[in-house]
XYZ file of N, CA and C in Angstrom:
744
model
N 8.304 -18.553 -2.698
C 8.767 -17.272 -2.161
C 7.872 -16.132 -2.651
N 7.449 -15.260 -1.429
C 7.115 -14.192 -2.100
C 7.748 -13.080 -2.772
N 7.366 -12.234 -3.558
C 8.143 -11.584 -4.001
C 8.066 -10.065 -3.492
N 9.209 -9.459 -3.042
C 8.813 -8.041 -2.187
C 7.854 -7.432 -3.559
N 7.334 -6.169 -2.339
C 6.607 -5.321 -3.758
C 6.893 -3.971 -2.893
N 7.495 -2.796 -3.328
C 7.918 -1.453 -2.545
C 7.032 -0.855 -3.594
N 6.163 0.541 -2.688
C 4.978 0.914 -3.189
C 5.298 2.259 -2.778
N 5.594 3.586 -3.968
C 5.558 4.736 -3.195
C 4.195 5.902 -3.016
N 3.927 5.884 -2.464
C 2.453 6.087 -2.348
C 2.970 8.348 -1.916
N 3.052 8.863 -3.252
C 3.102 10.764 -3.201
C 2.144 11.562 -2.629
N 1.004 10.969 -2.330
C 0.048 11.697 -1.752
C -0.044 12.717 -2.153
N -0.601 14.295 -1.905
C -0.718 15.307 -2.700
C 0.452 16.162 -2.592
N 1.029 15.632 -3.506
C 2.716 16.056 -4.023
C 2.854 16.110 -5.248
N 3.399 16.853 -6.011
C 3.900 17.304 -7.305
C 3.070 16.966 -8.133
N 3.093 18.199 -9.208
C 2.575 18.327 -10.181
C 2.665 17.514 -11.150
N 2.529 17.637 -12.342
C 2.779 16.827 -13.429
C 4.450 16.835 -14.119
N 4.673 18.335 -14.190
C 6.056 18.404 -14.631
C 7.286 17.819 -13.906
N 6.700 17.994 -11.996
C 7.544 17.554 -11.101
C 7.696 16.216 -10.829
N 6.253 15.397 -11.343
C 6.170 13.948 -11.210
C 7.015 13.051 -11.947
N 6.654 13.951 -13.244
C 8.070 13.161 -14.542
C 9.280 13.281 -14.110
N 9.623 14.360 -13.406
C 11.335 14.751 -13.241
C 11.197 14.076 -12.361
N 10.566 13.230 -10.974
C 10.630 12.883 -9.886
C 11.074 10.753 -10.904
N 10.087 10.721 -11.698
C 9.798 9.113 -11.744
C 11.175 8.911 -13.305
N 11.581 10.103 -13.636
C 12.510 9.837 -14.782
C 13.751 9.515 -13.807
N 13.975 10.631 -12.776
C 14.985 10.443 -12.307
C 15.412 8.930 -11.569
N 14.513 8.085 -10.676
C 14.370 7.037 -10.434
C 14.322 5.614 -11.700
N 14.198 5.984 -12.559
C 13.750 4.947 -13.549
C 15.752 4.361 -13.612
N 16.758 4.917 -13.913
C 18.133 4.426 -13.972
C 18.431 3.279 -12.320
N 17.847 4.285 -11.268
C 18.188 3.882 -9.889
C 17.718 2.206 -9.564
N 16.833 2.262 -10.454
C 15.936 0.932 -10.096
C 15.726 -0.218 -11.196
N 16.404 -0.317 -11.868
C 16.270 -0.732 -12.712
C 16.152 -2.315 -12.619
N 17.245 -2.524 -11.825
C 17.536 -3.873 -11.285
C 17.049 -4.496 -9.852
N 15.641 -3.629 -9.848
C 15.264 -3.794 -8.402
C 15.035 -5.618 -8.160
N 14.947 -5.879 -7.479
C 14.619 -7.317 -7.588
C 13.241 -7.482 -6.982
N 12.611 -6.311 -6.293
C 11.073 -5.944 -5.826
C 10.533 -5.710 -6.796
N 9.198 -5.342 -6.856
C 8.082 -5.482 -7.715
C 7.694 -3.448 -7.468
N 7.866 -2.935 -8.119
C 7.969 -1.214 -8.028
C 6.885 -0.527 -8.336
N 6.503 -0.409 -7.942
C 4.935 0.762 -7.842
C 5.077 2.638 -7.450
N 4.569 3.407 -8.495
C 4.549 4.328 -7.861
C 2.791 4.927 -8.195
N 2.677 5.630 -7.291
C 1.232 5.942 -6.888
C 1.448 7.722 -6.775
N 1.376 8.261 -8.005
C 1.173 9.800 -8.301
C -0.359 10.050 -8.032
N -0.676 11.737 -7.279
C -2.145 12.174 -7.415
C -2.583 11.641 -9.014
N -4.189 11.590 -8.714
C -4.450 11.409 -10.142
C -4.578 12.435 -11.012
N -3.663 13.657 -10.849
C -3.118 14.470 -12.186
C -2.158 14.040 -12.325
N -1.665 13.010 -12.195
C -0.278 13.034 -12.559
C -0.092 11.863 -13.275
N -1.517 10.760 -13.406
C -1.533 9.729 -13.784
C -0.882 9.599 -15.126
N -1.244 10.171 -16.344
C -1.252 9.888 -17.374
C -0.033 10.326 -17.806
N 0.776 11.515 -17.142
C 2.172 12.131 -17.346
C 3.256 10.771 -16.546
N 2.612 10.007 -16.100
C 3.783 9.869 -15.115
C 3.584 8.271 -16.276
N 2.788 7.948 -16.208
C 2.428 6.334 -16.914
C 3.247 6.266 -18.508
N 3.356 7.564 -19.247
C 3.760 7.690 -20.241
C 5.889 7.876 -19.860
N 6.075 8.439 -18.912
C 7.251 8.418 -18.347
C 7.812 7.390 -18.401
N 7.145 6.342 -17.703
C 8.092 4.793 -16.776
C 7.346 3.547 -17.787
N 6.624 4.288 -19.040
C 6.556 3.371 -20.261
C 7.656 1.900 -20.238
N 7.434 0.911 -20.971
C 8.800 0.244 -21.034
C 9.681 -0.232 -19.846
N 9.316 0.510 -19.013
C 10.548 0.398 -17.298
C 9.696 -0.868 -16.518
N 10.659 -1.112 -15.500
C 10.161 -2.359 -14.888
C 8.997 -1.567 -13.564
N 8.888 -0.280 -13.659
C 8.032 0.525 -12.791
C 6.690 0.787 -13.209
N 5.632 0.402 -12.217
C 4.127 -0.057 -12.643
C 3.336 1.616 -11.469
N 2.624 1.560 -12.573
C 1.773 2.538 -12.251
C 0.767 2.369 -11.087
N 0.244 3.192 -9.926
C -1.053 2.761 -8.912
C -1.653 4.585 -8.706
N -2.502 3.775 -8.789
C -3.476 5.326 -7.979
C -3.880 5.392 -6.336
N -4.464 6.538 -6.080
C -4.093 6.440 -4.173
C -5.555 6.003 -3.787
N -6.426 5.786 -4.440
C -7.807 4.789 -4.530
C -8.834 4.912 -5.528
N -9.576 4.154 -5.323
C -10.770 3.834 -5.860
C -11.747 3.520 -5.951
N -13.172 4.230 -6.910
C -14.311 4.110 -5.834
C -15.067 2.523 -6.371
N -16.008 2.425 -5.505
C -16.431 1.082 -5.801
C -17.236 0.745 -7.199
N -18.238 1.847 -7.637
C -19.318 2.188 -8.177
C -18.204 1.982 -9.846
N -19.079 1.087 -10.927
C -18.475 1.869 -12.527
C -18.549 2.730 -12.796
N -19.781 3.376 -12.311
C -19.947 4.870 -12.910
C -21.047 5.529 -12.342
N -21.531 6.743 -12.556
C -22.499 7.294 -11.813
C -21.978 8.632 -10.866
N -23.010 9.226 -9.884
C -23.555 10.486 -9.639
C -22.290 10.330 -8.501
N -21.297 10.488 -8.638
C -20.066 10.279 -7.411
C -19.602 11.103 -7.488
N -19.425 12.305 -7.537
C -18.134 13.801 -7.814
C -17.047 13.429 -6.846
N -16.222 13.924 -7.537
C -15.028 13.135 -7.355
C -14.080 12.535 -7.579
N -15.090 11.131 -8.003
C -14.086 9.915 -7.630
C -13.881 9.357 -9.200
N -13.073 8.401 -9.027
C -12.579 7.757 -10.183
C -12.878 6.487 -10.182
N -13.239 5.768 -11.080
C -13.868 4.256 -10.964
C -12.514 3.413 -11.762
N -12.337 2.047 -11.091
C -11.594 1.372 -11.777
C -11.262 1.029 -13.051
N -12.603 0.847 -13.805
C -12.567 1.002 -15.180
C -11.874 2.241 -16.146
N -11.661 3.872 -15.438
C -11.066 4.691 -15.696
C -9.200 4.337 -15.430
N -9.144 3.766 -13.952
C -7.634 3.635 -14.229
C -7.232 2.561 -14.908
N -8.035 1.461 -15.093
C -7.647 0.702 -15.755
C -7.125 1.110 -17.039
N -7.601 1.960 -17.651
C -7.652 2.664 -18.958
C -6.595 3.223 -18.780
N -5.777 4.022 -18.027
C -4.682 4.990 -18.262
C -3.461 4.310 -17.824
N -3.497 2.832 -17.616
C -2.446 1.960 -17.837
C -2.136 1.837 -16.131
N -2.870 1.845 -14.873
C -2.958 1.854 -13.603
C -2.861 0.314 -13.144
N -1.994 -0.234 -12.581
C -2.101 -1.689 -12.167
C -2.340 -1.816 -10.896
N -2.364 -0.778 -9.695
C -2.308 -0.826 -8.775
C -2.907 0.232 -8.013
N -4.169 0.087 -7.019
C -4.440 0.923 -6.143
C -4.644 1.096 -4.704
N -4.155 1.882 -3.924
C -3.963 2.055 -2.628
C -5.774 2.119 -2.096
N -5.633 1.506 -1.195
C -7.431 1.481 -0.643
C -7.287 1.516 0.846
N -7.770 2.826 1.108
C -7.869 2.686 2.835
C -7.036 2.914 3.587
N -6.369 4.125 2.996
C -5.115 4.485 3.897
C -6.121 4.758 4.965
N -4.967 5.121 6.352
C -5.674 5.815 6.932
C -5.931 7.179 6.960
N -4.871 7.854 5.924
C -5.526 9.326 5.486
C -7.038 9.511 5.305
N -7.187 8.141 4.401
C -8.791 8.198 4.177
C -9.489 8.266 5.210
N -9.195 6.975 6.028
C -10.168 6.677 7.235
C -10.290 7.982 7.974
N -9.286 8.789 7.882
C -9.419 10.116 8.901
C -10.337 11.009 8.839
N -9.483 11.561 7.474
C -10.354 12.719 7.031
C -11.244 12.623 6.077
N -11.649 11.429 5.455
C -12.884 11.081 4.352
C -13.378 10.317 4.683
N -13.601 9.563 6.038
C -15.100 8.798 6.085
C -14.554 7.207 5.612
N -13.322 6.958 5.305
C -13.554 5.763 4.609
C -13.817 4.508 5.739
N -14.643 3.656 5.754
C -14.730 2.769 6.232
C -13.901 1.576 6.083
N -14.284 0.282 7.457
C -14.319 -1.221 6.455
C -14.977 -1.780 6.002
N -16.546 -1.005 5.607
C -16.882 -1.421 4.249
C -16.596 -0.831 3.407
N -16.534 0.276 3.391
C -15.802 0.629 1.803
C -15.351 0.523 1.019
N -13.849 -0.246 2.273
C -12.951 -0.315 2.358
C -12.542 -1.670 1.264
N -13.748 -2.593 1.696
C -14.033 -3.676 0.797
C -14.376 -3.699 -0.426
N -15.825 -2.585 -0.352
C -16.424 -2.732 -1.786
C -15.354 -2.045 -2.918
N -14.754 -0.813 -2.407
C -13.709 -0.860 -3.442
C -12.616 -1.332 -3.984
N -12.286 -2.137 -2.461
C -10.981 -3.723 -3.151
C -12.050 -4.492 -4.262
N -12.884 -4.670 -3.951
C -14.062 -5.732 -4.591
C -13.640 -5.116 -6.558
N -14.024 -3.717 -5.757
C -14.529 -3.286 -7.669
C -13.268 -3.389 -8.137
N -12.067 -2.765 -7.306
C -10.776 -3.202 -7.776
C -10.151 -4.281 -8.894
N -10.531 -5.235 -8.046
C -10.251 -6.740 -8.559
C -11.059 -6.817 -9.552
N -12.255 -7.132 -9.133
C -13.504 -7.380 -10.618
C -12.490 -5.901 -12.406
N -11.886 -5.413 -11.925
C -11.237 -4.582 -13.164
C -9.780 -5.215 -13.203
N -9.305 -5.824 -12.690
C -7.778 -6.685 -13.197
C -6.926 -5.508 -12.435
N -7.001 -4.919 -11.131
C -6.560 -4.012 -10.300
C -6.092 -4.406 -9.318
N -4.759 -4.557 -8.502
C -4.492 -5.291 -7.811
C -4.738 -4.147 -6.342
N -5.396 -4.367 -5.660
C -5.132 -3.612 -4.341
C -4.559 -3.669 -3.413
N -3.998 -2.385 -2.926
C -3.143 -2.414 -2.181
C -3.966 -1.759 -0.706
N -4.145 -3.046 0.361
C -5.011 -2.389 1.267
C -4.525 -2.501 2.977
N -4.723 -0.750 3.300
C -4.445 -0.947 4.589
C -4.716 -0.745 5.520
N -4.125 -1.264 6.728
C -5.061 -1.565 7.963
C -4.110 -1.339 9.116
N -4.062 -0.988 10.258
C -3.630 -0.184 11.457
C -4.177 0.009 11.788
N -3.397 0.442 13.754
C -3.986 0.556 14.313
C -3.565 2.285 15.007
N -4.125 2.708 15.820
C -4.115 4.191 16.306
C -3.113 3.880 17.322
N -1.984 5.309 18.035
C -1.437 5.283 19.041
C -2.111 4.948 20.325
N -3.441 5.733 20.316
C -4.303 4.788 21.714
C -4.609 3.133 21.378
N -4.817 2.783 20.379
C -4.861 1.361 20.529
C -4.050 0.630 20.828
N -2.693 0.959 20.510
C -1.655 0.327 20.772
C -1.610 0.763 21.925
N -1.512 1.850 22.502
C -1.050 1.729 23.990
C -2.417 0.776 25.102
N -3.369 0.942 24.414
C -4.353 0.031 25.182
C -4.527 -1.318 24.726
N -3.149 -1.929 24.068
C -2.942 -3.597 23.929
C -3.872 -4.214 22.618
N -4.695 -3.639 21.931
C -6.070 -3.753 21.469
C -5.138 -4.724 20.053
N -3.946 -4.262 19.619
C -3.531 -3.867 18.089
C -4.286 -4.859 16.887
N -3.459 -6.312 17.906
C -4.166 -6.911 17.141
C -5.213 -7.717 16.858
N -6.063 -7.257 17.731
C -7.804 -7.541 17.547
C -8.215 -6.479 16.665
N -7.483 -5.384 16.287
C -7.806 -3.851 15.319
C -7.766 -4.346 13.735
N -5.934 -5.090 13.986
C -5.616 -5.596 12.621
C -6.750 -6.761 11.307
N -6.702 -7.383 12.969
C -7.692 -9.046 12.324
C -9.092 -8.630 12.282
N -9.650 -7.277 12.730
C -11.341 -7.112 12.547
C -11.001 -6.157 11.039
N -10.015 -5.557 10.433
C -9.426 -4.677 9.975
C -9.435 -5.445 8.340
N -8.281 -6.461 8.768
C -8.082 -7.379 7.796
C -9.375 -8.276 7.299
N -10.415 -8.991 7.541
C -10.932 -10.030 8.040
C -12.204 -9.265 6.994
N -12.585 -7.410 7.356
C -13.519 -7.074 7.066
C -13.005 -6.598 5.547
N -12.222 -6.397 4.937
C -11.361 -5.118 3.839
C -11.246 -6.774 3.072
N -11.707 -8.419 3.352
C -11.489 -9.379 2.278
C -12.888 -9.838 2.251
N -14.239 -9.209 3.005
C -15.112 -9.693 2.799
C -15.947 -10.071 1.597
N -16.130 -11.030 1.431
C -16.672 -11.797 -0.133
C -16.103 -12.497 -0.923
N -14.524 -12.094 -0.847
C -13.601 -12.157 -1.841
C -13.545 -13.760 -1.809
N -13.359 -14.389 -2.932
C -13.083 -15.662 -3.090
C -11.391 -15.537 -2.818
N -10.887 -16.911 -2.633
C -9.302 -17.231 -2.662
C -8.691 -16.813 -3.146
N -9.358 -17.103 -4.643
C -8.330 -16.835 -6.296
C -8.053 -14.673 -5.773
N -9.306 -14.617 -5.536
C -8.732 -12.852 -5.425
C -7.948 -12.472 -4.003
N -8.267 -12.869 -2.699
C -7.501 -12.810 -1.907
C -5.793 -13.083 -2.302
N -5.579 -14.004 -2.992
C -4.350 -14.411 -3.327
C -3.715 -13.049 -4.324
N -3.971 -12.472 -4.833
C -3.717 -11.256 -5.778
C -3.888 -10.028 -4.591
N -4.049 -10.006 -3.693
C -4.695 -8.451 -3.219
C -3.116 -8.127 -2.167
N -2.464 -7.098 -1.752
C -1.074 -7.281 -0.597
C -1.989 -6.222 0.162
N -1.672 -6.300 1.584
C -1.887 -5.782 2.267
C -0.549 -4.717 3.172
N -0.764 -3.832 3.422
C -0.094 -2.912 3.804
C -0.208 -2.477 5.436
N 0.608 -2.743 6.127
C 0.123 -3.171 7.519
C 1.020 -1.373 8.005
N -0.041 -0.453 8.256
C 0.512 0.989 9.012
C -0.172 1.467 9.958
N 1.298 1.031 11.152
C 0.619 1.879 12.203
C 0.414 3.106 12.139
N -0.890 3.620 12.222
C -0.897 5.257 12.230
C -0.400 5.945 12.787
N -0.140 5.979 13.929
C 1.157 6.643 14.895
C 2.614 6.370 14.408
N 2.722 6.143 13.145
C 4.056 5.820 12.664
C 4.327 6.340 11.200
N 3.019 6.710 10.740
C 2.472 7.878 9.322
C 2.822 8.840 9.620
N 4.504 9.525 9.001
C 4.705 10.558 8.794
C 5.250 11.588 9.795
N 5.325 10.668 10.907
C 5.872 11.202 12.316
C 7.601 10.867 12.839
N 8.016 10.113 11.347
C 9.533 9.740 11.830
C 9.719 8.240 13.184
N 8.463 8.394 13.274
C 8.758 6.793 14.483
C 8.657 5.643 13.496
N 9.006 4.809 13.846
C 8.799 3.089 13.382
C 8.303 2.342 14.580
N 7.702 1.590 13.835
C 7.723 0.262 14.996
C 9.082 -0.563 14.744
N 9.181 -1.362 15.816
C 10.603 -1.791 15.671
C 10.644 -3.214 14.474
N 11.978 -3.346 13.955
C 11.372 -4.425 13.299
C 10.595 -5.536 13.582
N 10.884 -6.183 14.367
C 10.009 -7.096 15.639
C 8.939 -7.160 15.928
N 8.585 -5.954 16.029
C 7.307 -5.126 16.485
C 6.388 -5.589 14.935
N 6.607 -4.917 13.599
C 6.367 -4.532 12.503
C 6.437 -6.254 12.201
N 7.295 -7.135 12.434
C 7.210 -8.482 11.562
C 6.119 -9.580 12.863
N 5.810 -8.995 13.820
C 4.784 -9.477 14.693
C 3.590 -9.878 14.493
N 3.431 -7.970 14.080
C 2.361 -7.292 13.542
C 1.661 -7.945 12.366
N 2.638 -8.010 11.611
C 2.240 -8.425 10.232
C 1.936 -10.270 9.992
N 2.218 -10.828 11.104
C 2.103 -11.976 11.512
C 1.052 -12.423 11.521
N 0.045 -11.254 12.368
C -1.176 -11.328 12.796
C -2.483 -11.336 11.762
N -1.352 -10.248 10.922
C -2.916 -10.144 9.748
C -2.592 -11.403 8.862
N -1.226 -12.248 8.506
C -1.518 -13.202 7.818
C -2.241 -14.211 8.812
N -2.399 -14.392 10.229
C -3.341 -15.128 11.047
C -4.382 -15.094 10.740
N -4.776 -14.020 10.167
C -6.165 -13.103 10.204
C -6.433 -13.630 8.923
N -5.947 -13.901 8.057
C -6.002 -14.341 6.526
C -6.286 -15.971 6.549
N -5.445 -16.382 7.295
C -5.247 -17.865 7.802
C -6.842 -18.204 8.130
N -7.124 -17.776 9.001
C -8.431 -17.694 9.764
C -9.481 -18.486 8.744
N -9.602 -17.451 7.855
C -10.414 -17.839 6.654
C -10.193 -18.185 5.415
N -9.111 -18.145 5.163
C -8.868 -19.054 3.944
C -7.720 -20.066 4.067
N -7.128 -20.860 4.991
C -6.281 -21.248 5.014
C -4.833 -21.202 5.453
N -3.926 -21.820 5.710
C -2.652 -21.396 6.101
C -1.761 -21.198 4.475
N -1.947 -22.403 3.627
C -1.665 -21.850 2.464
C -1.628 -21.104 1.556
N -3.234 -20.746 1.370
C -3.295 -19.353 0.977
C -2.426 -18.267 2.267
N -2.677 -18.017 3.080
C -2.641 -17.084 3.660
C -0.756 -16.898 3.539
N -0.273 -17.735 3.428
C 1.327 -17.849 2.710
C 1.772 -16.842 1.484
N 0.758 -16.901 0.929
C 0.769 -16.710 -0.724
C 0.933 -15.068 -0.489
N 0.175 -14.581 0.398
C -0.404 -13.148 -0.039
C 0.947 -12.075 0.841
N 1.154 -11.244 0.045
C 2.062 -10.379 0.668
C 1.508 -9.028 1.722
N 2.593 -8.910 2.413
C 1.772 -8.126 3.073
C 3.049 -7.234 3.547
N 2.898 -5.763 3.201
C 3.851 -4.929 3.222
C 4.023 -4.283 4.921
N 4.988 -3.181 5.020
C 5.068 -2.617 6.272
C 4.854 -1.243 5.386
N 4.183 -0.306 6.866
C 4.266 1.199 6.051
C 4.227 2.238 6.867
N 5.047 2.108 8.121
C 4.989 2.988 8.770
C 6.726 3.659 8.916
N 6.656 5.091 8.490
C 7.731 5.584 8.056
C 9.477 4.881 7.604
N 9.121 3.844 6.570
C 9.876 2.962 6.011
C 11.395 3.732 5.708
N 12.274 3.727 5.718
C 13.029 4.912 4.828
C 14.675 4.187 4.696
N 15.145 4.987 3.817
C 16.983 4.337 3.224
C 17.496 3.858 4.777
N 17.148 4.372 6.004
C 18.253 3.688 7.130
C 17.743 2.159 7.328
N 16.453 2.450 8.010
C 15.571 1.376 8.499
C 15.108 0.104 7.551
N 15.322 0.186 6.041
C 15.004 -0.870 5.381
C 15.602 -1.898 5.300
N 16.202 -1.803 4.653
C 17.436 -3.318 5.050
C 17.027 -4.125 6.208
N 16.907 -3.607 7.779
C 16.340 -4.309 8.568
C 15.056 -4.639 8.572
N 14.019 -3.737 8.869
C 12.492 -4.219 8.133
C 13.006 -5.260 7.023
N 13.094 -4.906 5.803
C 12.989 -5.922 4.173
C 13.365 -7.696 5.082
N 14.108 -7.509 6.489
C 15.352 -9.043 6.402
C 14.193 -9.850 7.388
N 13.240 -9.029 7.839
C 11.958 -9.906 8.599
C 11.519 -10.825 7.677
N 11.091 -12.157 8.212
C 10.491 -13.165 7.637
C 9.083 -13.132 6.793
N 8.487 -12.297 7.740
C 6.863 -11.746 7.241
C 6.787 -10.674 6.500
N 7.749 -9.402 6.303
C 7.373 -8.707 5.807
C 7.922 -8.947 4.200
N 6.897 -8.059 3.162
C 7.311 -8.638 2.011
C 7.120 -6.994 1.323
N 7.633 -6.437 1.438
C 7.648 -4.934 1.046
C 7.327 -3.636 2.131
N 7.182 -2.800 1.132
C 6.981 -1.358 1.757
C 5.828 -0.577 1.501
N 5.065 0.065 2.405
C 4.633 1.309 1.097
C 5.095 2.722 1.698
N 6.067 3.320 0.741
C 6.852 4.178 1.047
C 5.928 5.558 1.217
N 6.103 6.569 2.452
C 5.641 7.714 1.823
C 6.497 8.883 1.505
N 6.800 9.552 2.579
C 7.720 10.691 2.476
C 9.194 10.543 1.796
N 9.524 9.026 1.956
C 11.202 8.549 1.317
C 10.809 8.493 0.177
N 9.628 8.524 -0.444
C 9.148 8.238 -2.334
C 9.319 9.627 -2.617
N 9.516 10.538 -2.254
C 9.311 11.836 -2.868
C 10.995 12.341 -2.910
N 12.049 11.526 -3.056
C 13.486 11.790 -3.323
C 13.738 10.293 -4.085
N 14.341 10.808 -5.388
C 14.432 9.472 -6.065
C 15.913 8.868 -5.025
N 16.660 9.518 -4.825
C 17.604 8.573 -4.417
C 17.524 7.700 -3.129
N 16.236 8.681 -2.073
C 16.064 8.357 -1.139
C 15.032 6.574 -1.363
N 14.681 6.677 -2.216
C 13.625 5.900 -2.672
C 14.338 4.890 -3.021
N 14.751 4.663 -3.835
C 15.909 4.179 -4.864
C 16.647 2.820 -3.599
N 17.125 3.747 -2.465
C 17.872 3.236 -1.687
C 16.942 1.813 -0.808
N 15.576 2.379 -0.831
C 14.902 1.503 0.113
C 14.507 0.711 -0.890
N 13.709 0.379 -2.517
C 13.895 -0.307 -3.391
C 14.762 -1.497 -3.156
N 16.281 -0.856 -3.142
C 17.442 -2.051 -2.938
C 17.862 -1.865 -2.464
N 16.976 -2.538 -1.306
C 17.510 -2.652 0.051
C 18.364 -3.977 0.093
């Protein structure tokens, strides 16, 4: 069995003081999650928030990471840095990125790559656009999407990496895909996994939903066969709201 993993991914939301009051308040709510709990504060908030959920069954992620150890990058943060501030988990390739920063699917790779090579589990995702979907494309988007974001990767690391399957037309706009739709979807990229490493492996690896997940809609999403978590956005920024989709 896999084990869910709910991922709240704050994007550029609260400060440091607001992050603690945000991840203290959640730390009672969740205690007994039976998912695997991630929260993903800006990286000011890393080191306030990591010292917070100390001890708690709640694991720290950052919202990415660059490929490079070190060097002439302004900016960015290299794995070896979050590794250091107690970071187990990083988001790679939203499509925030892909939008407005250029991120590719190579990038998209080399920084799952550097990820892993630092004991970083990535969290990587892949969707498709409202015109793609309406032009049938989705999942030839997903599997060139998926297929390219594991390039190199041996098994042993494919097997560690979850993938986060968001339709972009479903980021932050209050739509969902239906569950059906969303456990289809997510079908495809473990096909897509299948492809090249196996049906067994491709079993192993989780692969979340993340298109506006929230306290109504979870329970149904979580009861799909394929899906094996969340990555929460706008419902992560209310502990109770959060809390609720957790335990679902």
């Amino acid at each position: 069995m896999r084990k869910p993993i709910i991922a709240g991914n704050w994007k550029m939301n609260n400060n440091p003081d607001e992050a603690v009051a945000l991840a203290k308040a959640l730390i009672p709510l969740v205690a007994n999650a039976k998912a695997e709990v991630v929260l993903c504060p800006p990286f000011v908030d890393l080191v306030a928030v990591g010292a917070a959920i100390r001890g708690t069954n709640l694991q720290l992620g950052a919202q990415n990471v660059h490929w490079a150890s070190s060097g002439a990058y302004t900016g960015e943060i290299s794995a070896s840095m979050l590794k250091a501030l107690g970071v187990s988990h990083a988001i790679i390739g939203h499509s925030e990125r892909r939008q407005y920063f250029g991120e590719t699917d190579e990038t998209v790779n080399q920084r799952s790559v550097a990820a892993l090579a630092a004991g970083l589990t990535p969290i990587i995702c892949v969707g498709e656009s409202l015109q793609q979907r309406e032009e049938g494309v989705t999942d030839a988007v997903v599997t060139v999407q998926t297929v390219a974001a594991l390039k190199g990767m041996s098994a042993a690391d494919v097997e560690k990496v979850v993938i986060a399957y968001e339709p972009i037309w479903a980021i932050g706009t209050g739509k969902t895909a239906t569950s059906q739709d969303a456990n289809d979807t997510i079908k495809v990229v473990r096909s897509a996994i299948a492809g090249v490493y196996g049906a067994a492996l491709a079993e192993k690896v989780r692969i979340q939903y993340g298109g506006s997940m929230n306290a109504k809609n979870a329970t149904e999403l979580m009861a799909m066969p394929e899906i094996d978590g969340g990555l929460i956005g706008g419902a992560s920024l209310k502990a109770e709201d959060f809390s609720k989709v957790v335990n679902f």
